[in-house]
Amino acid sequence: MKWSLCSTGNRDMPVEYVLNRVRELGLDGIELWTGHIEEYAERHGSVDGLVEDIRRSGLQVPAISPYVSFSKSDEERAENLATVEKAAEYAVRFGSPVVRIFFGHLPSRDTPDALWAKSMEGLKQALAIADRYGVNLGLELHNNTFADQIEPIRRIFREADHPRLRMIFDGFNLYLERVDQLEALEALYAYMDHVHMKSYFWNLDAPETRKPTSVFDGDVDNVSVCQSLYSNGYEGFVSFEYFGPDGEQCVKASVAELRNAGWMADGKKDVR
């Protein structure tokens, strides 16, 4: 396995700040939020310098991460398709295989059939765009979206019926929907190209009590997730995804835990 950092966790800082964090932590890559790419291009006139900085650092970009859902309105859907195309251009430029997407802005159980069908039309159009650029769309599993339970996720892949649709597994997001993440990982592993990892102490009945923790602490069993990934022969990236003022310390503590457990080497080569 390889390890990376989602730049979305530092949306209020320039991308150079996140790159420095990645280097200091000795990670293998950086997952780039499109807002960071666009802000860099605005300051420098192009993304050439960022591409070169990442290449010179020996880092990879496992995913380009915009925010799209395809489900709110016809106007929003058209904007989402334009966003996907721009993100696909970035993916080619940065040598990234995946553009992260969301699907739907409501829980799957609350989604009318007509809205599902209309949103699926948008997803299929996005997949056609991705195919033109030779990149995959990584569907992030997330609470309060259509991709929030095992069976709706299977339905998405079945109805989209396209080899460019892949999955970004996020067990904590499924935990928020009271889904067993290990059951989901085994059930959905065949679709998976990328993983997000985080943990919190999070009272599901009182979410205002939430507190971020390192990946081996908190309410989810990420030790078992790592073991399952290894048993399945997973060789892709796992991205730390933390937000808020405590996120940086949680990532630092997580790296130390993973190295102590032997899941991450003290450099660029994974010991597993």
Tab-separated table of C-alpha atoms in Angstrom:
chain	number	residue	atom	x	y	z
A	1	MET	CA	0.000	0.000	0.000
A	2	LYS	CA	0.981	3.593	-0.599
A	3	TRP	CA	0.046	6.593	1.537
A	4	SER	CA	-1.060	10.096	0.619
A	5	LEU	CA	-2.721	13.190	2.024
A	6	CYS	CA	-5.934	14.834	0.832
A	7	SER	CA	-5.167	18.490	0.240
A	8	THR	CA	-8.839	19.307	0.978
A	9	GLY	CA	-7.992	19.204	4.679
A	10	ASN	CA	-6.044	22.462	4.273
A	11	ARG	CA	-8.376	24.340	1.950
A	12	ASP	CA	-7.529	27.624	3.642
A	13	MET	CA	-3.809	27.221	2.908
A	14	PRO	CA	-1.912	27.269	-0.423
A	15	VAL	CA	-1.074	23.933	-1.987
A	16	GLU	CA	2.643	24.501	-1.329
A	17	TYR	CA	1.874	24.254	2.386
A	18	VAL	CA	0.257	20.847	1.878
A	19	LEU	CA	3.161	19.658	-0.261
A	20	ASN	CA	5.567	20.554	2.516
A	21	ARG	CA	3.472	18.540	4.961
A	22	VAL	CA	3.539	15.535	2.615
A	23	ARG	CA	7.326	15.737	2.310
A	24	GLU	CA	7.845	16.142	6.045
A	25	LEU	CA	5.655	13.129	6.752
A	26	GLY	CA	7.483	11.017	4.162
A	27	LEU	CA	4.310	10.091	2.282
A	28	ASP	CA	4.077	8.758	-1.257
A	29	GLY	CA	1.582	11.184	-2.739
A	30	ILE	CA	-0.856	14.053	-2.537
A	31	GLU	CA	-4.526	13.936	-3.492
A	32	LEU	CA	-5.199	17.323	-5.071
A	33	TRP	CA	-8.355	19.319	-4.496
A	34	THR	CA	-9.209	21.218	-7.681
A	35	GLY	CA	-9.540	24.441	-5.694
A	36	HIS	CA	-5.870	24.213	-4.794
A	37	ILE	CA	-4.897	23.644	-8.423
A	38	GLU	CA	-6.980	26.585	-9.609
A	39	GLU	CA	-5.655	28.912	-6.902
A	40	TYR	CA	-2.083	27.964	-7.839
A	41	ALA	CA	-2.782	28.564	-11.549
A	42	GLU	CA	-4.268	31.973	-10.741
A	43	ARG	CA	-1.140	32.982	-8.827
A	44	HIS	CA	1.376	31.586	-11.318
A	45	GLY	CA	-0.405	31.722	-14.670
A	46	SER	CA	-0.285	27.936	-15.176
A	47	VAL	CA	0.086	24.673	-13.257
A	48	ASP	CA	3.484	23.891	-14.787
A	49	GLY	CA	5.433	24.772	-11.654
A	50	LEU	CA	3.185	22.633	-9.454
A	51	VAL	CA	3.499	19.672	-11.808
A	52	GLU	CA	7.281	20.016	-11.731
A	53	ASP	CA	7.420	20.449	-7.944
A	54	ILE	CA	5.441	17.252	-7.407
A	55	ARG	CA	7.519	15.354	-9.960
A	56	ARG	CA	10.795	16.577	-8.485
A	57	SER	CA	9.650	15.461	-5.026
A	58	GLY	CA	9.077	11.918	-6.276
A	59	LEU	CA	5.388	12.115	-5.344
A	60	GLN	CA	2.338	10.739	-7.114
A	61	VAL	CA	-1.144	12.211	-7.417
A	62	PRO	CA	-3.568	9.328	-6.798
A	63	ALA	CA	-6.688	11.444	-7.374
A	64	ILE	CA	-7.925	14.847	-8.502
A	65	SER	CA	-10.804	15.867	-6.252
A	66	PRO	CA	-13.550	18.279	-7.302
A	67	TYR	CA	-17.025	18.463	-5.755
A	68	VAL	CA	-19.874	17.235	-7.961
A	69	SER	CA	-23.110	15.320	-7.333
A	70	PHE	CA	-25.213	15.429	-10.596
A	71	SER	CA	-28.467	15.604	-8.651
A	72	LYS	CA	-29.545	19.138	-7.775
A	73	SER	CA	-30.779	20.808	-10.973
A	74	ASP	CA	-30.252	20.827	-14.723
A	75	GLU	CA	-28.078	23.920	-14.412
A	76	GLU	CA	-25.999	22.379	-11.630
A	77	ARG	CA	-25.672	19.147	-13.596
A	78	ALA	CA	-24.251	21.035	-16.576
A	79	GLU	CA	-21.816	22.816	-14.268
A	80	ASN	CA	-20.819	19.463	-12.775
A	81	LEU	CA	-20.043	18.056	-16.216
A	82	ALA	CA	-17.837	21.056	-16.974
A	83	THR	CA	-16.112	20.515	-13.629
A	84	VAL	CA	-15.490	16.858	-14.441
A	85	GLU	CA	-13.975	17.777	-17.788
A	86	LYS	CA	-11.646	20.322	-16.185
A	87	ALA	CA	-10.668	17.813	-13.497
A	88	ALA	CA	-9.983	15.204	-16.192
A	89	GLU	CA	-7.662	17.685	-17.907
A	90	TYR	CA	-5.859	18.156	-14.593
A	91	ALA	CA	-5.674	14.387	-14.116
A	92	VAL	CA	-3.891	13.996	-17.438
A	93	ARG	CA	-1.571	16.885	-16.611
A	94	PHE	CA	-0.623	15.500	-13.184
A	95	GLY	CA	-0.542	11.855	-14.259
A	96	SER	CA	-3.433	10.960	-11.973
A	97	PRO	CA	-5.627	7.941	-12.788
A	98	VAL	CA	-8.762	9.040	-10.906
A	99	VAL	CA	-11.155	11.995	-10.685
A	100	ARG	CA	-13.095	11.865	-7.421
A	101	ILE	CA	-16.856	12.342	-7.650
A	102	PHE	CA	-19.875	12.160	-5.397
A	103	PHE	CA	-23.265	10.921	-6.580
A	104	GLY	CA	-26.388	12.485	-5.152
A	105	HIS	CA	-27.032	15.032	-2.420
A	106	LEU	CA	-29.659	13.063	-0.476
A	107	PRO	CA	-29.534	9.790	1.462
A	108	SER	CA	-30.289	6.884	-0.851
A	109	ARG	CA	-33.381	5.948	1.155
A	110	ASP	CA	-34.891	9.413	0.525
A	111	THR	CA	-34.162	9.605	-3.203
A	112	PRO	CA	-37.157	9.623	-5.591
A	113	ASP	CA	-36.831	7.312	-8.580
A	114	ALA	CA	-37.120	10.229	-11.018
A	115	LEU	CA	-34.243	12.074	-9.355
A	116	TRP	CA	-32.123	8.918	-9.348
A	117	ALA	CA	-32.762	8.399	-13.066
A	118	LYS	CA	-31.984	12.013	-13.965
A	119	SER	CA	-28.805	11.934	-11.895
A	120	MET	CA	-27.744	8.678	-13.531
A	121	GLU	CA	-28.011	10.381	-16.922
A	122	GLY	CA	-25.535	12.984	-15.670
A	123	LEU	CA	-23.196	10.323	-14.316
A	124	LYS	CA	-23.187	8.498	-17.645
A	125	GLN	CA	-22.330	11.742	-19.422
A	126	ALA	CA	-19.483	12.287	-16.956
A	127	LEU	CA	-18.217	8.770	-17.630
A	128	ALA	CA	-18.170	9.504	-21.350
A	129	ILE	CA	-16.028	12.577	-20.634
A	130	ALA	CA	-13.670	10.552	-18.436
A	131	ASP	CA	-13.355	7.933	-21.157
A	132	ARG	CA	-12.265	10.562	-23.668
A	133	TYR	CA	-9.436	11.590	-21.344
A	134	GLY	CA	-8.471	8.046	-20.385
A	135	VAL	CA	-9.115	8.501	-16.648
A	136	ASN	CA	-11.486	6.849	-14.186
A	137	LEU	CA	-14.177	8.416	-12.020
A	138	GLY	CA	-13.767	7.457	-8.374
A	139	LEU	CA	-17.140	7.368	-6.633
A	140	GLU	CA	-16.591	8.325	-2.998
A	141	LEU	CA	-18.739	6.411	-0.534
A	142	HIS	CA	-20.346	9.053	1.646
A	143	ASN	CA	-23.171	9.499	4.099
A	144	ASN	CA	-26.121	11.580	2.898
A	145	THR	CA	-25.499	10.691	-0.753
A	146	PHE	CA	-26.864	7.967	-3.011
A	147	ALA	CA	-23.651	5.989	-2.295
A	148	ASP	CA	-24.274	5.478	1.426
A	149	GLN	CA	-25.195	1.791	1.704
A	150	ILE	CA	-23.955	-1.445	0.122
A	151	GLU	CA	-26.985	-2.182	-2.054
A	152	PRO	CA	-27.425	1.362	-3.461
A	153	ILE	CA	-23.716	1.390	-4.305
A	154	ARG	CA	-24.105	-1.897	-6.168
A	155	ARG	CA	-27.094	-0.397	-7.967
A	156	ILE	CA	-25.028	2.611	-9.080
A	157	PHE	CA	-22.360	0.388	-10.606
A	158	ARG	CA	-24.934	-1.909	-12.179
A	159	GLU	CA	-26.909	0.917	-13.807
A	160	ALA	CA	-23.888	2.969	-14.866
A	161	ASP	CA	-22.388	-0.166	-16.432
A	162	HIS	CA	-19.101	1.481	-17.400
A	163	PRO	CA	-15.516	0.313	-16.784
A	164	ARG	CA	-14.401	3.877	-16.022
A	165	LEU	CA	-16.557	4.007	-12.877
A	166	ARG	CA	-14.520	2.953	-9.866
A	167	MET	CA	-14.812	3.456	-6.104
A	168	ILE	CA	-13.104	5.453	-3.361
A	169	PHE	CA	-13.710	3.489	-0.191
A	170	ASP	CA	-14.302	5.514	2.980
A	171	GLY	CA	-15.198	3.308	5.901
A	172	PHE	CA	-15.763	6.137	8.344
A	173	ASN	CA	-18.378	7.725	6.082
A	174	LEU	CA	-20.196	4.385	6.061
A	175	TYR	CA	-19.916	4.165	9.850
A	176	LEU	CA	-21.924	7.401	9.997
A	177	GLU	CA	-24.690	5.476	8.199
A	178	ARG	CA	-24.313	2.571	10.671
A	179	VAL	CA	-22.844	0.346	7.953
A	180	ASP	CA	-20.187	-2.200	8.938
A	181	GLN	CA	-17.112	-0.980	7.047
A	182	LEU	CA	-15.449	-4.415	6.944
A	183	GLU	CA	-18.585	-5.984	5.489
A	184	ALA	CA	-18.731	-3.174	2.931
A	185	LEU	CA	-15.043	-3.509	2.071
A	186	GLU	CA	-15.397	-7.199	1.319
A	187	ALA	CA	-18.672	-6.740	-0.573
A	188	LEU	CA	-17.409	-3.851	-2.718
A	189	TYR	CA	-13.678	-4.516	-3.015
A	190	ALA	CA	-13.881	-5.405	-6.718
A	191	TYR	CA	-14.867	-1.805	-7.518
A	192	MET	CA	-12.163	-0.130	-5.432
A	193	ASP	CA	-9.285	1.980	-6.786
A	194	HIS	CA	-8.555	4.260	-3.821
A	195	VAL	CA	-9.146	4.581	-0.067
A	196	HIS	CA	-9.778	7.465	2.325
A	197	MET	CA	-8.901	6.847	5.965
A	198	LYS	CA	-9.726	8.788	9.138
A	199	SER	CA	-11.278	8.216	12.535
A	200	TYR	CA	-13.242	10.142	15.144
A	201	PHE	CA	-14.932	9.739	18.442
A	202	TRP	CA	-18.406	10.462	17.115
A	203	ASN	CA	-21.618	9.837	19.021
A	204	LEU	CA	-24.036	8.944	16.235
A	205	ASP	CA	-26.924	10.200	18.329
A	206	ALA	CA	-25.169	13.462	19.259
A	207	PRO	CA	-22.806	14.375	16.390
A	208	GLU	CA	-21.925	17.709	17.978
A	209	THR	CA	-19.661	15.705	20.313
A	210	ARG	CA	-17.386	14.592	17.466
A	211	LYS	CA	-13.634	14.703	17.957
A	212	PRO	CA	-10.991	13.659	15.382
A	213	THR	CA	-8.488	11.007	16.423
A	214	SER	CA	-5.595	9.129	14.852
A	215	VAL	CA	-6.597	6.304	12.513
A	216	PHE	CA	-6.002	3.561	15.104
A	217	ASP	CA	-8.062	5.355	17.750
A	218	GLY	CA	-11.667	6.490	17.644
A	219	ASP	CA	-14.832	4.632	16.711
A	220	VAL	CA	-13.781	2.627	13.649
A	221	ASP	CA	-11.475	-0.382	13.379
A	222	ASN	CA	-8.908	0.790	10.849
A	223	VAL	CA	-6.452	-1.892	11.999
A	224	SER	CA	-8.828	-4.482	10.566
A	225	VAL	CA	-9.287	-2.352	7.438
A	226	CYS	CA	-5.512	-2.356	6.868
A	227	GLN	CA	-5.410	-6.107	7.444
A	228	SER	CA	-8.264	-6.639	4.980
A	229	LEU	CA	-6.606	-4.454	2.340
A	230	TYR	CA	-3.372	-6.397	2.743
A	231	SER	CA	-5.171	-9.764	2.589
A	232	ASN	CA	-6.887	-8.676	-0.623
A	233	GLY	CA	-3.529	-7.710	-2.157
A	234	TYR	CA	-4.371	-4.007	-2.353
A	235	GLU	CA	-1.477	-2.049	-3.868
A	236	GLY	CA	-3.107	1.341	-4.335
A	237	PHE	CA	-3.154	4.522	-2.282
A	238	VAL	CA	-4.693	5.262	1.098
A	239	SER	CA	-5.247	8.990	1.682
A	240	PHE	CA	-5.504	10.588	5.111
A	241	GLU	CA	-8.572	12.833	5.075
A	242	TYR	CA	-8.877	15.149	8.041
A	243	PHE	CA	-10.388	18.611	8.434
A	244	GLY	CA	-10.327	21.283	11.077
A	245	PRO	CA	-7.674	22.590	13.466
A	246	ASP	CA	-6.899	19.175	15.009
A	247	GLY	CA	-6.523	17.421	11.662
A	248	GLU	CA	-2.807	18.014	11.205
A	249	GLN	CA	-1.916	16.480	14.563
A	250	CYS	CA	-4.172	13.501	13.821
A	251	VAL	CA	-2.346	12.843	10.560
A	252	LYS	CA	1.047	13.084	12.266
A	253	ALA	CA	-0.060	10.664	14.994
A	254	SER	CA	-1.545	8.323	12.391
A	255	VAL	CA	1.733	8.144	10.472
A	256	ALA	CA	3.569	7.249	13.684
A	257	GLU	CA	1.021	4.524	14.490
A	258	LEU	CA	1.192	3.021	11.015
A	259	ARG	CA	4.982	2.973	11.044
A	260	ASN	CA	5.071	1.377	14.476
A	261	ALA	CA	2.618	-1.262	13.264
A	262	GLY	CA	4.687	-1.955	10.147
A	263	TRP	CA	2.048	-0.766	7.688
A	264	MET	CA	4.121	2.165	6.494
A	265	ALA	CA	7.855	2.357	5.847
A	266	ASP	CA	9.995	5.202	7.130
A	267	GLY	CA	10.395	6.638	3.653
A	268	LYS	CA	8.943	6.128	0.190
A	269	LYS	CA	8.873	2.317	0.044
A	270	ASP	CA	6.063	0.380	1.684
A	271	VAL	CA	7.399	-2.497	3.813
A	272	ARG	CA	4.298	-4.569	3.154
